[in-house]
Amino acid sequence: DVKVTQSSRYLVKRTGEKVFLECVQDMDHENMFWYRQDPGLGLRLIYFSYDVKMKEKGDIPEGYSVSREKKERFSLILESASTNQTSMYLCASSPDRVGEAFFGQGTRLTVV
Amino acid sequence: LAKTTQPISMDSYEGQEVNITCSHNNIATNDYITWYQQFPSQGPRFIIQGYKTKVTNEVASLFIPADRKSSTLSLPRVSLSDTAVYYCLVGDKTGGFKTIFGAGTRLFVKA
């Protein structure tokens, strides 16, 4: 089974902190994605990567950056956390650019 | 990127067939239609994907009319465990991929 593992299930951070959310997949997938999910808004794409060191902005990249130094790992960075970044963050990987994506369990981040 | 529109919520009873329709009026020639299911506190899970006509797998069927401007996910004989949010997406398998999930359809199955 494909496994996408996010480093934390729950996280509480203070405003202004730099936050790292880590995601690792074990299926050698080319494509990896970061979403945030908020009630009533569905999932919104923050960034995606289709290769090592490659990244593309999604719908809501402001306040975030990403890093993909190795194929299996895709990190989401909140440069200076703010309360409006309190959300559920979901990482996914996929062998295709559209098709079956495999999601992690999510990280519920609270910024206080 | 084609925008999708789905009903916000639907109710059903156990044992019934449920059909959830998604409209995607500006779907492009190369776009595929994909459906995901999401339970609370979990990431979405792929259900089915199609390009045209009908696709069936062990959990669902996907009906796509000739004009491809809409699609219908059909869940046969739902059970309580099918209560979830269902998302319809359209996207292109070649370059310039982005997966955009809308708000989805919240299906509530009652006993």
mmCIF file of C-alpha atoms in Angstrom:
data_model
loop_
_atom_site.group_PDB
_atom_site.id
_atom_site.type_symbol
_atom_site.label_atom_id
_atom_site.label_comp_id
_atom_site.label_asym_id
_atom_site.label_seq_id
_atom_site.Cartn_x
_atom_site.Cartn_y
_atom_site.Cartn_z
ATOM 1 C CA ASP A 1 0.000 0.000 0.000
ATOM 2 C CA VAL A 2 1.135 3.522 -0.750
ATOM 3 C CA LYS A 3 1.946 5.426 2.352
ATOM 4 C CA VAL A 4 2.048 9.178 2.739
ATOM 5 C CA THR A 5 3.222 10.155 6.182
ATOM 6 C CA GLN A 6 2.927 13.594 7.689
ATOM 7 C CA SER A 7 5.253 14.301 10.563
ATOM 8 C CA SER A 8 2.672 15.566 13.047
ATOM 9 C CA ARG A 9 -1.019 14.979 13.543
ATOM 10 C CA TYR A 10 -1.522 18.018 15.758
ATOM 11 C CA LEU A 11 0.650 21.078 16.149
ATOM 12 C CA VAL A 12 0.314 24.281 18.149
ATOM 13 C CA LYS A 13 2.575 27.190 17.277
ATOM 14 C CA ARG A 14 2.836 30.830 18.241
ATOM 15 C CA THR A 15 2.275 33.777 15.930
ATOM 16 C CA GLY A 16 5.484 34.724 14.159
ATOM 17 C CA GLU A 17 7.144 31.331 14.501
ATOM 18 C CA LYS A 18 8.626 29.590 11.493
ATOM 19 C CA VAL A 19 6.800 26.289 11.054
ATOM 20 C CA PHE A 20 7.877 23.225 9.110
ATOM 21 C CA LEU A 21 5.391 20.565 8.045
ATOM 22 C CA GLU A 22 7.019 17.450 6.665
ATOM 23 C CA CYS A 23 5.602 14.878 4.300
ATOM 24 C CA VAL A 24 7.191 11.642 3.131
ATOM 25 C CA GLN A 25 5.891 9.167 0.540
ATOM 26 C CA ASP A 26 7.213 5.688 -0.064
ATOM 27 C CA MET A 27 6.090 4.986 -3.633
ATOM 28 C CA ASP A 28 8.594 6.920 -5.704
ATOM 29 C CA HIS A 29 5.880 9.267 -6.962
ATOM 30 C CA GLU A 30 6.931 12.207 -9.093
ATOM 31 C CA ASN A 31 4.194 14.554 -7.940
ATOM 32 C CA MET A 32 3.556 15.865 -4.451
ATOM 33 C CA PHE A 33 1.065 18.416 -3.189
ATOM 34 C CA TRP A 34 0.200 20.511 -0.165
ATOM 35 C CA TYR A 35 -3.383 21.569 0.543
ATOM 36 C CA ARG A 36 -5.137 23.286 3.352
ATOM 37 C CA GLN A 37 -8.685 22.459 4.290
ATOM 38 C CA ASP A 38 -11.039 24.840 6.047
ATOM 39 C CA PRO A 39 -14.724 24.345 6.846
ATOM 40 C CA GLY A 40 -16.943 25.285 3.915
ATOM 41 C CA LEU A 41 -13.995 25.916 1.599
ATOM 42 C CA GLY A 42 -12.982 22.385 0.660
ATOM 43 C CA LEU A 43 -9.346 21.700 -0.072
ATOM 44 C CA ARG A 44 -7.268 24.477 -1.574
ATOM 45 C CA LEU A 45 -3.957 23.833 -3.267
ATOM 46 C CA ILE A 46 -1.026 25.705 -1.756
ATOM 47 C CA TYR A 47 1.924 24.334 -3.725
ATOM 48 C CA PHE A 48 2.797 21.302 -5.755
ATOM 49 C CA SER A 49 5.971 19.750 -7.059
ATOM 50 C CA TYR A 50 6.384 17.504 -10.081
ATOM 51 C CA ASP A 51 10.075 16.755 -9.584
ATOM 52 C CA VAL A 52 12.903 17.211 -7.138
ATOM 53 C CA LYS A 53 13.711 20.885 -6.658
ATOM 54 C CA MET A 54 10.727 21.859 -8.830
ATOM 55 C CA LYS A 55 7.721 23.642 -7.414
ATOM 56 C CA GLU A 56 4.653 25.424 -8.682
ATOM 57 C CA LYS A 57 2.287 27.746 -6.888
ATOM 58 C CA GLY A 58 -1.236 26.624 -6.321
ATOM 59 C CA ASP A 59 -4.216 28.797 -5.536
ATOM 60 C CA ILE A 60 -3.097 30.182 -2.174
ATOM 61 C CA PRO A 61 0.724 30.275 -1.916
ATOM 62 C CA GLU A 62 0.967 33.541 0.009
ATOM 63 C CA GLY A 63 2.647 33.099 3.377
ATOM 64 C CA TYR A 64 3.986 29.665 2.467
ATOM 65 C CA SER A 65 7.035 28.194 0.819
ATOM 66 C CA VAL A 66 8.036 24.631 0.017
ATOM 67 C CA SER A 67 11.123 22.523 -0.324
ATOM 68 C CA ARG A 68 11.710 19.303 -2.212
ATOM 69 C CA GLU A 69 15.327 18.254 -1.930
ATOM 70 C CA LYS A 70 14.589 14.532 -2.240
ATOM 71 C CA LYS A 71 11.929 12.798 -4.279
ATOM 72 C CA GLU A 72 10.212 11.239 -1.300
ATOM 73 C CA ARG A 73 10.005 14.345 0.874
ATOM 74 C CA PHE A 74 8.029 17.541 0.418
ATOM 75 C CA SER A 75 8.107 20.171 3.125
ATOM 76 C CA LEU A 76 5.720 23.059 3.661
ATOM 77 C CA ILE A 77 7.137 26.081 5.439
ATOM 78 C CA LEU A 78 5.173 28.840 7.099
ATOM 79 C CA GLU A 79 7.699 31.641 7.161
ATOM 80 C CA SER A 80 6.001 33.582 9.955
ATOM 81 C CA ALA A 81 2.910 31.820 11.241
ATOM 82 C CA SER A 82 -0.256 33.842 11.607
ATOM 83 C CA THR A 83 -3.595 32.984 13.184
ATOM 84 C CA ASN A 84 -5.280 32.854 9.764
ATOM 85 C CA GLN A 85 -3.041 29.912 8.943
ATOM 86 C CA THR A 86 -4.772 27.808 11.556
ATOM 87 C CA SER A 87 -6.075 24.945 9.447
ATOM 88 C CA MET A 88 -5.862 21.287 8.505
ATOM 89 C CA TYR A 89 -2.921 20.707 6.173
ATOM 90 C CA LEU A 90 -2.958 17.726 3.853
ATOM 91 C CA CYS A 91 -0.101 16.342 1.831
ATOM 92 C CA ALA A 92 -0.598 14.080 -1.193
ATOM 93 C CA SER A 93 1.491 12.262 -3.752
ATOM 94 C CA SER A 94 0.618 10.900 -7.163
ATOM 95 C CA PRO A 95 2.316 9.091 -10.028
ATOM 96 C CA ASP A 96 0.255 11.087 -12.546
ATOM 97 C CA ARG A 97 -0.451 14.766 -12.729
ATOM 98 C CA VAL A 98 -4.155 14.036 -12.624
ATOM 99 C CA GLY A 99 -5.539 10.843 -11.309
ATOM 100 C CA GLU A 100 -5.193 8.850 -8.190
ATOM 101 C CA ALA A 101 -3.539 10.929 -5.509
ATOM 102 C CA PHE A 102 -2.720 9.419 -2.122
ATOM 103 C CA PHE A 103 -3.221 11.596 0.903
ATOM 104 C CA GLY A 104 -1.658 11.678 4.319
ATOM 105 C CA GLN A 105 -3.714 11.822 7.497
ATOM 106 C CA GLY A 106 -3.332 15.561 7.805
ATOM 107 C CA THR A 107 -1.771 17.931 10.297
ATOM 108 C CA ARG A 108 -4.112 20.095 12.304
ATOM 109 C CA LEU A 109 -2.159 23.267 12.934
ATOM 110 C CA THR A 110 -3.289 25.840 15.456
ATOM 111 C CA VAL A 111 -1.524 29.194 15.550
ATOM 112 C CA VAL A 112 -2.063 31.102 18.774
ATOM 113 C CA LEU B 1 -8.885 24.939 -15.266
ATOM 114 C CA ALA B 2 -12.449 23.730 -15.430
ATOM 115 C CA LYS B 3 -14.592 24.744 -12.475
ATOM 116 C CA THR B 4 -16.950 22.185 -10.994
ATOM 117 C CA THR B 5 -20.311 22.623 -9.317
ATOM 118 C CA GLN B 6 -21.860 20.023 -7.043
ATOM 119 C CA PRO B 7 -24.780 20.003 -4.613
ATOM 120 C CA ILE B 8 -23.679 21.011 -1.139
ATOM 121 C CA SER B 9 -25.397 18.112 0.585
ATOM 122 C CA MET B 10 -27.570 15.067 0.015
ATOM 123 C CA ASP B 11 -29.422 12.658 2.285
ATOM 124 C CA SER B 12 -30.147 9.016 1.600
ATOM 125 C CA TYR B 13 -31.189 5.825 3.351
ATOM 126 C CA GLU B 14 -29.274 2.615 3.691
ATOM 127 C CA GLY B 15 -29.693 0.291 0.734
ATOM 128 C CA GLN B 16 -30.591 3.029 -1.742
ATOM 129 C CA GLU B 17 -28.635 3.989 -4.831
ATOM 130 C CA VAL B 18 -27.187 7.478 -4.623
ATOM 131 C CA ASN B 19 -26.351 9.613 -7.624
ATOM 132 C CA ILE B 20 -24.270 12.743 -7.204
ATOM 133 C CA THR B 21 -24.026 14.988 -10.233
ATOM 134 C CA CYS B 22 -21.203 17.371 -10.947
ATOM 135 C CA SER B 23 -21.319 20.095 -13.600
ATOM 136 C CA HIS B 24 -18.180 21.152 -15.421
ATOM 137 C CA ASN B 25 -19.353 23.244 -18.343
ATOM 138 C CA ASN B 26 -15.941 24.385 -19.530
ATOM 139 C CA ILE B 27 -14.196 21.039 -19.404
ATOM 140 C CA ALA B 28 -11.298 20.878 -21.851
ATOM 141 C CA THR B 29 -10.629 18.165 -24.406
ATOM 142 C CA ASN B 30 -7.774 16.633 -22.428
ATOM 143 C CA ASP B 31 -9.445 16.801 -19.015
ATOM 144 C CA TYR B 32 -10.309 13.712 -17.018
ATOM 145 C CA ILE B 33 -13.024 13.575 -14.357
ATOM 146 C CA THR B 34 -12.043 12.199 -10.984
ATOM 147 C CA TRP B 35 -14.011 11.604 -7.781
ATOM 148 C CA TYR B 36 -12.704 11.409 -4.236
ATOM 149 C CA GLN B 37 -14.301 10.496 -0.919
ATOM 150 C CA GLN B 38 -13.338 12.015 2.401
ATOM 151 C CA PHE B 39 -14.256 10.901 5.907
ATOM 152 C CA PRO B 40 -13.876 13.259 8.886
ATOM 153 C CA SER B 41 -10.300 13.659 10.098
ATOM 154 C CA GLN B 42 -8.887 11.765 7.135
ATOM 155 C CA GLY B 43 -7.375 12.712 3.812
ATOM 156 C CA PRO B 44 -9.454 12.214 0.639
ATOM 157 C CA ARG B 45 -9.446 8.803 -0.998
ATOM 158 C CA PHE B 46 -9.640 8.198 -4.737
ATOM 159 C CA ILE B 47 -12.870 6.528 -5.882
ATOM 160 C CA ILE B 48 -12.999 6.547 -9.661
ATOM 161 C CA GLN B 49 -11.825 8.353 -12.784
ATOM 162 C CA GLY B 50 -13.170 8.547 -16.310
ATOM 163 C CA TYR B 51 -12.920 10.388 -19.585
ATOM 164 C CA LYS B 52 -16.158 9.541 -21.345
ATOM 165 C CA THR B 53 -19.160 7.170 -21.300
ATOM 166 C CA LYS B 54 -19.235 4.883 -18.298
ATOM 167 C CA VAL B 55 -16.634 3.560 -15.908
ATOM 168 C CA THR B 56 -17.345 1.025 -13.184
ATOM 169 C CA ASN B 57 -15.217 -0.361 -10.399
ATOM 170 C CA GLU B 58 -15.903 -2.308 -7.230
ATOM 171 C CA VAL B 59 -17.237 0.688 -5.322
ATOM 172 C CA ALA B 60 -18.914 3.029 -7.808
ATOM 173 C CA SER B 61 -19.885 3.875 -11.360
ATOM 174 C CA LEU B 62 -19.198 7.082 -13.202
ATOM 175 C CA PHE B 63 -21.502 8.199 -15.994
ATOM 176 C CA ILE B 64 -20.293 10.843 -18.426
ATOM 177 C CA PRO B 65 -22.590 12.067 -21.223
ATOM 178 C CA ALA B 66 -21.301 12.695 -24.717
ATOM 179 C CA ASP B 67 -20.835 16.444 -24.212
ATOM 180 C CA ARG B 68 -18.855 15.796 -20.989
ATOM 181 C CA LYS B 69 -20.252 18.928 -19.383
ATOM 182 C CA SER B 70 -21.413 16.955 -16.391
ATOM 183 C CA SER B 71 -20.774 13.634 -14.720
ATOM 184 C CA THR B 72 -22.662 11.484 -12.232
ATOM 185 C CA LEU B 73 -21.131 9.379 -9.514
ATOM 186 C CA SER B 74 -23.378 6.445 -8.674
ATOM 187 C CA LEU B 75 -23.024 4.595 -5.382
ATOM 188 C CA PRO B 76 -25.070 1.380 -5.363
ATOM 189 C CA ARG B 77 -26.845 0.330 -2.147
ATOM 190 C CA VAL B 78 -25.232 2.788 0.233
ATOM 191 C CA SER B 79 -24.558 1.962 3.852
ATOM 192 C CA LEU B 80 -24.024 4.148 6.900
ATOM 193 C CA SER B 81 -20.279 3.981 6.277
ATOM 194 C CA ASP B 82 -20.721 5.829 2.972
ATOM 195 C CA THR B 83 -21.522 8.995 4.903
ATOM 196 C CA ALA B 84 -18.724 11.281 3.728
ATOM 197 C CA VAL B 85 -17.889 14.253 1.539
ATOM 198 C CA TYR B 86 -17.541 13.512 -2.168
ATOM 199 C CA TYR B 87 -15.427 15.707 -4.423
ATOM 200 C CA CYS B 88 -15.527 15.971 -8.189
ATOM 201 C CA LEU B 89 -12.437 17.235 -9.984
ATOM 202 C CA VAL B 90 -11.466 17.790 -13.601
ATOM 203 C CA GLY B 91 -7.920 18.079 -14.800
ATOM 204 C CA ASP B 92 -5.416 17.417 -17.504
ATOM 205 C CA LYS B 93 -2.944 14.499 -17.300
ATOM 206 C CA THR B 94 -0.309 16.381 -19.232
ATOM 207 C CA GLY B 95 1.584 19.508 -18.265
ATOM 208 C CA GLY B 96 0.256 22.296 -16.134
ATOM 209 C CA PHE B 97 -1.495 20.088 -13.648
ATOM 210 C CA LYS B 98 -3.328 21.460 -10.667
ATOM 211 C CA THR B 99 -5.877 19.603 -8.632
ATOM 212 C CA ILE B 100 -8.519 21.876 -7.317
ATOM 213 C CA PHE B 101 -11.011 20.498 -4.855
ATOM 214 C CA GLY B 102 -14.219 22.442 -4.419
ATOM 215 C CA ALA B 103 -16.404 22.278 -1.333
ATOM 216 C CA GLY B 104 -17.703 18.834 -2.311
ATOM 217 C CA THR B 105 -21.041 17.155 -1.607
ATOM 218 C CA ARG B 106 -21.750 16.038 1.922
ATOM 219 C CA LEU B 107 -23.674 12.747 1.755
ATOM 220 C CA PHE B 108 -25.501 11.658 4.878
ATOM 221 C CA VAL B 109 -26.813 8.095 4.917
ATOM 222 C CA LYS B 110 -29.510 7.347 7.443
ATOM 223 C CA ALA B 111 -30.569 4.011 8.879
#
